[in-house]
Short mmCIF file of C-alpha atoms and ligand atoms in Angstrom, two decimals:
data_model
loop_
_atom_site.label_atom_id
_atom_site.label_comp_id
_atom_site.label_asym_id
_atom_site.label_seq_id
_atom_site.Cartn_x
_atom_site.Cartn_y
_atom_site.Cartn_z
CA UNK A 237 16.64 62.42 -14.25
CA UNK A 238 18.75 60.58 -11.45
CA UNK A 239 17.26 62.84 -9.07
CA UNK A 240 13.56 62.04 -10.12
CA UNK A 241 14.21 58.63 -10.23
CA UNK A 242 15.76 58.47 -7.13
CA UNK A 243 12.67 60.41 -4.99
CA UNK A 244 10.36 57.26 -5.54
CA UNK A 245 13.21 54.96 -4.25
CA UNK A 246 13.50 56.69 -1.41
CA UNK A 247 9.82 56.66 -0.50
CA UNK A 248 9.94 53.16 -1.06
CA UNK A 249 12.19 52.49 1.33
CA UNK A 250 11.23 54.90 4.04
CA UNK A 251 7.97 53.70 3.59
CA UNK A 252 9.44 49.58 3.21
CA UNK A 253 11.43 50.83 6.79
CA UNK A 254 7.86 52.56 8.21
CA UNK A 255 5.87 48.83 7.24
CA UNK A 256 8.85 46.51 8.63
CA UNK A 257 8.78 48.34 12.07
CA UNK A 258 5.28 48.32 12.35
CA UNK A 259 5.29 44.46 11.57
CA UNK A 260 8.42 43.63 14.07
CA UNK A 261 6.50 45.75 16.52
CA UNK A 262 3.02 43.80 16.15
CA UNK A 263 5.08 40.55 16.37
CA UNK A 264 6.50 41.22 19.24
CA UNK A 265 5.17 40.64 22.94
CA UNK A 266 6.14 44.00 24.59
CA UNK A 267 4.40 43.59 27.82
CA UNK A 268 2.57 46.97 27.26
CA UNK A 269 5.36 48.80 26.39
CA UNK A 270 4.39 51.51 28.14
CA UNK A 271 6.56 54.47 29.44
CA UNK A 272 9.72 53.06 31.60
CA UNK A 273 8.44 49.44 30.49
CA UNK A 274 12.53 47.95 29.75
CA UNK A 275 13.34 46.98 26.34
CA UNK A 276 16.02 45.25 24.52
CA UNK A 277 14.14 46.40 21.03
CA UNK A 278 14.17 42.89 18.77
CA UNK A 279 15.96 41.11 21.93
CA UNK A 280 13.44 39.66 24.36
CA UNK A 281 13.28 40.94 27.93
CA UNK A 282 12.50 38.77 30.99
CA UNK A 283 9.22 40.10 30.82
CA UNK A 284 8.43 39.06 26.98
CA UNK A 285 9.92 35.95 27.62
CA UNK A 286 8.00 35.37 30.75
CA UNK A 287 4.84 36.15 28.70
CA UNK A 288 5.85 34.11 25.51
CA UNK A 289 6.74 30.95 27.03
CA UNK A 290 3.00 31.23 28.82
CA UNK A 291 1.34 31.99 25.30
CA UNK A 292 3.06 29.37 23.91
CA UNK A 293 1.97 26.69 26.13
CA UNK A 294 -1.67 27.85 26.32
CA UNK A 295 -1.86 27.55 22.73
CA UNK A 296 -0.35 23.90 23.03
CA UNK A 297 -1.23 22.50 26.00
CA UNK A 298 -0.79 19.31 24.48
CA UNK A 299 3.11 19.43 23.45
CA UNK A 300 4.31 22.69 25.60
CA UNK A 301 4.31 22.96 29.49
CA UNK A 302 5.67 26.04 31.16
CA UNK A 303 7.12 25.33 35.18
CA UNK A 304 9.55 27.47 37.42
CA UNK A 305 12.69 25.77 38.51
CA UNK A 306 13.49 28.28 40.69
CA UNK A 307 13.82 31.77 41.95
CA UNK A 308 16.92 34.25 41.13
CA UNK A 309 18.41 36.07 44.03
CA UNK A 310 15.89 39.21 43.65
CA UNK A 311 12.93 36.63 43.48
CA UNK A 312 12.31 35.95 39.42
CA UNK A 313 11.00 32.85 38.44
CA UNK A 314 13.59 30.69 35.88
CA UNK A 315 11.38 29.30 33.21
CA UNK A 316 11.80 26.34 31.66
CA UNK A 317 9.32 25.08 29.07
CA UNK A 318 9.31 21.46 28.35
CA UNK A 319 8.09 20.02 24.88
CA UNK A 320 7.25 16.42 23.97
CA UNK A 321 3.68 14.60 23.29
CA UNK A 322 1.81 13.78 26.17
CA UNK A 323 3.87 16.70 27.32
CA UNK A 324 1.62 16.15 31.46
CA UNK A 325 3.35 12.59 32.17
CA UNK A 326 7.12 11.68 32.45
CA UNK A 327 7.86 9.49 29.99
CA UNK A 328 10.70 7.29 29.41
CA UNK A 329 12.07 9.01 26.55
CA UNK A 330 15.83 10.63 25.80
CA UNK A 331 15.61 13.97 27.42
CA UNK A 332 17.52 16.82 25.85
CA UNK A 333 18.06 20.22 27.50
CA UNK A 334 19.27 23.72 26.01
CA UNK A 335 20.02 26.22 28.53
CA UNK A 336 20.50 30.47 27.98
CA UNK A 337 21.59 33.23 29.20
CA UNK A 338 23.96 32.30 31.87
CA UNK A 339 25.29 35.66 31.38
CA UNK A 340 23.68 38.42 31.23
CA UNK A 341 24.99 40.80 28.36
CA UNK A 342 24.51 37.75 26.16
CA UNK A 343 21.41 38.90 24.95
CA UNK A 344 21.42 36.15 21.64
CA UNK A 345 22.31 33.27 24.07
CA UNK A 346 18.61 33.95 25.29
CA UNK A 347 16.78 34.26 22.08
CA UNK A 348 18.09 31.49 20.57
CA UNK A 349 17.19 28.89 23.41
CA UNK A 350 13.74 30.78 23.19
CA UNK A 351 13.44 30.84 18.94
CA UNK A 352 14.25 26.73 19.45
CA UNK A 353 11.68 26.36 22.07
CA UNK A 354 9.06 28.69 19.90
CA UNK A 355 9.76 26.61 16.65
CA UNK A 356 9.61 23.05 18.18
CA UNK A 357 6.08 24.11 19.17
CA UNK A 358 5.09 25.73 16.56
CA UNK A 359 6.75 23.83 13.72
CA UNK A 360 5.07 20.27 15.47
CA UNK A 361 2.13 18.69 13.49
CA UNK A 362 3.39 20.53 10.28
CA UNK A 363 7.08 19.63 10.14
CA UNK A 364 7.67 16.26 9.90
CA UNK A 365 11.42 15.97 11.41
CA UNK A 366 10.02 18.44 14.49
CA UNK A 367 7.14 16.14 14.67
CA UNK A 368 8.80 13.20 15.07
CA UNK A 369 11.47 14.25 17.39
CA UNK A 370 8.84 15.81 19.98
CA UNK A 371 7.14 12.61 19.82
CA UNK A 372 10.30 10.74 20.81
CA UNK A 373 11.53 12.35 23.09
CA UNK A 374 11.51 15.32 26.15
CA UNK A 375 12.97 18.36 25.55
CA UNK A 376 13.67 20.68 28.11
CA UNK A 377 14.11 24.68 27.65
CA UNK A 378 15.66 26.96 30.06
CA UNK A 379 16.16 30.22 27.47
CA UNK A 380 17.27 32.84 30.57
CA UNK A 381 19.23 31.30 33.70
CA UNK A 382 20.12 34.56 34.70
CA UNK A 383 17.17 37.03 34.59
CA UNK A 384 18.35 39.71 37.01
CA UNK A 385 21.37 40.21 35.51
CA UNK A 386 19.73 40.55 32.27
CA UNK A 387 17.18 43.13 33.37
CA UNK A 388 20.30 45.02 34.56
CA UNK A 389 22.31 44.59 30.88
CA UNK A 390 18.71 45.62 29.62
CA UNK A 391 17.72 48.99 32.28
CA UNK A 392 21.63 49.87 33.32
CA UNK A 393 24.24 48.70 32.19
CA UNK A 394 24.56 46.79 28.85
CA UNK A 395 27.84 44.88 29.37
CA UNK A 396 26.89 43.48 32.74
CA UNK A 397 28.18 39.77 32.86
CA UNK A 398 27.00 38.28 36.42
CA UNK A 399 23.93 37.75 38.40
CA UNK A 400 22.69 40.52 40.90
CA UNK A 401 24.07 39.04 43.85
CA UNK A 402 25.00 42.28 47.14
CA UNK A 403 28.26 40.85 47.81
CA UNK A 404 28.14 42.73 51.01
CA UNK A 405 31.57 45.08 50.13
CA UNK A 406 29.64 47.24 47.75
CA UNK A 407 29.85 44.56 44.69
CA UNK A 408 27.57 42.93 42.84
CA UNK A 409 27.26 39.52 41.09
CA UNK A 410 28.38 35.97 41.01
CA UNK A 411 30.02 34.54 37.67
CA UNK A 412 27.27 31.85 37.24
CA UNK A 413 29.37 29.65 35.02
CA UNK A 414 31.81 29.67 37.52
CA UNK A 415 30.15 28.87 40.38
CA UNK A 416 29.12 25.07 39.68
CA UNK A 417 30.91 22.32 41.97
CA UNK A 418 32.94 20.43 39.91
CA UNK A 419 36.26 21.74 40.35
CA UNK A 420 35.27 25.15 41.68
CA UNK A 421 37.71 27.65 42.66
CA UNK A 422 40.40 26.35 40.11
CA UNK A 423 42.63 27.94 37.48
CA UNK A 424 40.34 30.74 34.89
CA UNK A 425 38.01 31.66 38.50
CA UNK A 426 38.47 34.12 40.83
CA UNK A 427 38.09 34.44 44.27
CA UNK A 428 37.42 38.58 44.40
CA UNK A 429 34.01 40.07 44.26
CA UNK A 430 35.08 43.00 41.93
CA UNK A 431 36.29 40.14 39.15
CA UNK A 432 34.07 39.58 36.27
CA UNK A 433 34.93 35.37 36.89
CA UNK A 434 33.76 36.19 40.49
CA UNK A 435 33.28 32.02 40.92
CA UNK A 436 31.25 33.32 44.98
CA UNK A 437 31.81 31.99 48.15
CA UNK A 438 31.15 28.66 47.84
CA UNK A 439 30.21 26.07 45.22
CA UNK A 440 26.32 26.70 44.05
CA UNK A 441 26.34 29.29 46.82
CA UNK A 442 23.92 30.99 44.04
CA UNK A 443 19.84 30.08 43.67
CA UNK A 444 20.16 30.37 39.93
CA UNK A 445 22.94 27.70 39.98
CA UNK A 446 20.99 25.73 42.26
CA UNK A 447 18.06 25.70 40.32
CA UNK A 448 19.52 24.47 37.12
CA UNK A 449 21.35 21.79 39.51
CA UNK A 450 18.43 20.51 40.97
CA UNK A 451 16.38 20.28 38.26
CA UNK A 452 19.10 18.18 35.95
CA UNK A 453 19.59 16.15 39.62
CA UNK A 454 16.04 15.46 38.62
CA UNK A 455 15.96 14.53 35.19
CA UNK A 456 17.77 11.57 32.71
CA UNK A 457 19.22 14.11 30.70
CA UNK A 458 21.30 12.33 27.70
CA UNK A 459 22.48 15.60 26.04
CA UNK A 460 22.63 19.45 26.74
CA UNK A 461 23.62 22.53 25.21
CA UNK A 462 24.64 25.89 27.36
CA UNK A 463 24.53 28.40 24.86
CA UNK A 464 26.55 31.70 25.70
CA UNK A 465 28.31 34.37 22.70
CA UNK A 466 30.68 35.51 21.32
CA UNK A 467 33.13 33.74 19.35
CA UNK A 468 31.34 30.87 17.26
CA UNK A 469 32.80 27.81 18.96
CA UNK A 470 31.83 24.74 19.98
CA UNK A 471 33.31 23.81 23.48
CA UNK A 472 33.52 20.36 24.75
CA UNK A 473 34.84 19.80 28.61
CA UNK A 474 37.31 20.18 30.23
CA UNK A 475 37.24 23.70 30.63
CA UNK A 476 39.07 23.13 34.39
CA UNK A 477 42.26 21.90 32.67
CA UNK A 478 44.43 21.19 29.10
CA UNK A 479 43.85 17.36 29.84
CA UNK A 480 41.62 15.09 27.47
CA UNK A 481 38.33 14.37 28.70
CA UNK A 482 38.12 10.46 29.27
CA UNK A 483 35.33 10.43 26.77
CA UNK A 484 37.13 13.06 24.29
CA UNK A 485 36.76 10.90 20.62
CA UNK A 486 32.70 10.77 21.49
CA UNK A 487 32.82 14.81 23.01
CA UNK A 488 35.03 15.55 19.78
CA UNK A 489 32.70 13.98 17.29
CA UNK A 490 29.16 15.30 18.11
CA UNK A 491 31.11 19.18 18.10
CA UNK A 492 32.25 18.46 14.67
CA UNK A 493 28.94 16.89 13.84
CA UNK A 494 26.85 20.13 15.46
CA UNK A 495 29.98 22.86 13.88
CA UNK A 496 28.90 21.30 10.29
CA UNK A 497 25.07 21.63 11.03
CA UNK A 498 25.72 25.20 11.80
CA UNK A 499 28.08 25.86 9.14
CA UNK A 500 25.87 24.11 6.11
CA UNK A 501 22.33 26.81 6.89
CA UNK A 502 24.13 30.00 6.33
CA UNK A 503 27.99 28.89 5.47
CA UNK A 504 29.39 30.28 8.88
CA UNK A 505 32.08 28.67 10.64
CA UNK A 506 31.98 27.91 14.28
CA UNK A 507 35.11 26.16 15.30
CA UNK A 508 34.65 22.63 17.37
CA UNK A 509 37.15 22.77 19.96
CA UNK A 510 37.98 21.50 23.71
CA UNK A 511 36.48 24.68 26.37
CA UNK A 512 40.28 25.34 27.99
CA UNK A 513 41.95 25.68 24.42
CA UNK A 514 39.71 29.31 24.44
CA UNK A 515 41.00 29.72 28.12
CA UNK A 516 40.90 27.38 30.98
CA UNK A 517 37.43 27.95 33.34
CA UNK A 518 36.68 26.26 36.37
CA UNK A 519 33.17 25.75 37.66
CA UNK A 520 31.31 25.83 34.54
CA UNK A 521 27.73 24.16 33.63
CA UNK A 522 29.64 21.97 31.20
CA UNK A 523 32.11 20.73 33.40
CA UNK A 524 29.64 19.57 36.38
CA UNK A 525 26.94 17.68 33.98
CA UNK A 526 30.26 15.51 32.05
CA UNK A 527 32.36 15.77 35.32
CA UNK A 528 29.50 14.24 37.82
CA UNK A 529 27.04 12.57 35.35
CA UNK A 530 29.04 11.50 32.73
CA UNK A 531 26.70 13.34 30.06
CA UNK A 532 27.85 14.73 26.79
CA UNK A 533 27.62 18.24 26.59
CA UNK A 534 28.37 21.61 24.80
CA UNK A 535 28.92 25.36 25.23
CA UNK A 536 28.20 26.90 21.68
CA UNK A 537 29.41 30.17 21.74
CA UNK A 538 27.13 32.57 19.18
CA UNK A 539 27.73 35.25 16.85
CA UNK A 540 29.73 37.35 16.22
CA UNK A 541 32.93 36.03 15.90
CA UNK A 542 35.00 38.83 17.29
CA UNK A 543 35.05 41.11 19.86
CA UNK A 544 33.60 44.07 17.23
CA UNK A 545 30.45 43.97 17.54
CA UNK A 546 31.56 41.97 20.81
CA UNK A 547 27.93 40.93 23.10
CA UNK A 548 26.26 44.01 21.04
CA UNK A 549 25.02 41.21 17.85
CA UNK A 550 22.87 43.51 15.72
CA UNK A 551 19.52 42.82 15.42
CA UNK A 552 19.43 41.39 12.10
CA UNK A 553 21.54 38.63 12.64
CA UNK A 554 18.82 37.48 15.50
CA UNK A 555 17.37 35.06 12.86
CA UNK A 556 19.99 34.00 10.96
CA UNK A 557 21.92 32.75 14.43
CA UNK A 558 18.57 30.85 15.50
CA UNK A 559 18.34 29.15 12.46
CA UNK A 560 21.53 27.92 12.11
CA UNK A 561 21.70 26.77 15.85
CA UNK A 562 18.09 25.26 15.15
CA UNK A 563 19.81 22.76 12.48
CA UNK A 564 22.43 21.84 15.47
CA UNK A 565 19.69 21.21 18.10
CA UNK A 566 17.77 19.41 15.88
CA UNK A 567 20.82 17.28 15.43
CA UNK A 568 21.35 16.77 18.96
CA UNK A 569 17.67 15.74 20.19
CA UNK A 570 17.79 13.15 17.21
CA UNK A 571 21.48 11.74 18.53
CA UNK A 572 19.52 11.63 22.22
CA UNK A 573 16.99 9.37 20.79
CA UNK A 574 19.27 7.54 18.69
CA UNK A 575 21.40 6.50 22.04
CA UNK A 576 18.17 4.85 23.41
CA UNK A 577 17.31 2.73 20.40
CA UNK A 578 17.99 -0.90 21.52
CA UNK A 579 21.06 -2.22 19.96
CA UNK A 580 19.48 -4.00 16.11
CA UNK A 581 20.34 -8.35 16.22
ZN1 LIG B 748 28.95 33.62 28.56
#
């Protein structure tokens, strides 16, 4: 009888597993996907991102503009996909930015940028709170920072960490978060091409780097987030040293404030905490916005929390990481705003 009954279940499911892949697959932008086309299977590649973001913004031409801010060292574009009404003029409105995939084996630390970006378009005219914050203000999107280092983590070598840089003594790859100009070359950077913290020869010696510096040069950002994994924190600056940032009690505050928007979607803890308590880090996207512009912002480190699975997030915790990151970033483009509102008499 157990048997019997069990010979039905089991169709079910193989036929529940034959229906979900065949859904996930028609969802899914896989350029093609023919023969030797790279994939990262649930994960998006530069290509499907490439192709998304452009989708996304021809659908919404209204709220959703797609633009290059520059060119990685083998010559892809870095997206960025900004999102606010009257999305053609630059208006004077709090501007929030979310950045991804500084590193490359980070895969989640693109697809959550992107799932934010995709949601925020998607959700506006329907949701009221996305409505209203797209109308305020202009948020910015820059889901991969690092694309050739990604296609390598995605064709080669799945723990790759840097960009694709020919160091010239048969290395490869700049640290990207260590190769910003505040404070380069201090303590938690190294000066040796083989090292994974490889900070390169000089400050923003790196197109990638000076692509995301150019274009925040170029814009009144109030807030940004720099989303990397693994470890579910919350980092604040410093990262370059132990001392107090001078604007630690605000810096502490809005980590707290974006740890409990995580924690309250799916009850997971990610611990608010200044960058050098996980290990000092000099040169770091963080460090150069607050260090040079005075601007509050965070690294969130994703899923997992330890080091098994490590970078290698399984698929099914994709959405579940988005969503509670989405509550966070929500958060933060609404404290942006908030900032601008003239003081009430
Ligand atoms: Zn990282």
């Amino acid at each position: 009888m157990k048997s019997r009954a069990n010979i039905p279940t089991r169709m079910r499911l193989a036929l529940a597993a034959i229906i979900a892949t065949l859904l996930l697959a028609g969802g899914r932008c896989d350029n093609g996907g023919g023969p030797g086309t790279p994939d990262a299977g649930l994960y998006h590649t530069y290509a499907e991102i490439n192709d998304e973001l452009h989708k996304l913004a021809a659908a919404h031409a209204q709220i959703a503009q797609v633009s290059s801010i520059g060119k990685s060292v083998e010559g892809r574009d870095l997206w960025a996909i900004k999102i606010s009404d009257n999305v053609a003029q630059d208006e004077p409105e709090a501007e929030t930015v979310f950045l991804g995939g500084h590193h490359a084996r980070e895969w989640i630390a693109v697809d959550v940028p992107f799932l934010i970006a995709s949601h925020l378009v998607n959700q506006y005219g329907t949701d009221t709170t996305v409505t209203r914050l797209v109308n305020q203000s202009e948020i910015w999107i820059v889901p991969m920072v690092n694309p050739d280092g990604h296609q390598y983590s995605v064709t080669t070598d799945r723990l790759w960490r840097k960009n694709r840089r020919n160091n010239g003594d048969g290395t490869f790859g700049v640290d990207l978060n260590r190769n910003y100009s505040y404070q380069w070359g201090g303590p938690g950077s190294s000066g040796d091409t083989f090292s994974e913290i490889y900070r390169g020869p000089s400050a923003f010696s790196e197109p990638e780097t000076q692509a995301v510096r150019d274009f925040l040069q170029q814009r009144q950002t109030r807030a940004l987030i720099s989303y990397h994994n693994f470890s579910q924190l919350v980092l604040y600056p410093w990262g370059y040293t132990n001392a107090p940032a001078p604007d630690e009690p605000l810096l502490q505050n809005l980590a707290v404030a974006i740890a409990d928007r995580i924690r309250v979607v799916h009850a997971v803890t990610y611990t608010p905490q200044q960058s050098s308590d996980l290990y000092l880090a000099s040169g770091d996207t963080t460090d150069w916005l607050y260090g040079e512009y005075r601007v509050p912002n965070f690294t969130i480190e994703l899923r997992p929390r330890s080091s098994f699975p490590g970078f290698e997030l399984p698929e099914n915790e994709i959405t579940p990481t988005f969503e509670e990151n989405l509550s966070a970033a929500l958060f933060l483009i609404d404290w942006a705003i908030q900032q601008g509102t003239p003081p009430t008499i």
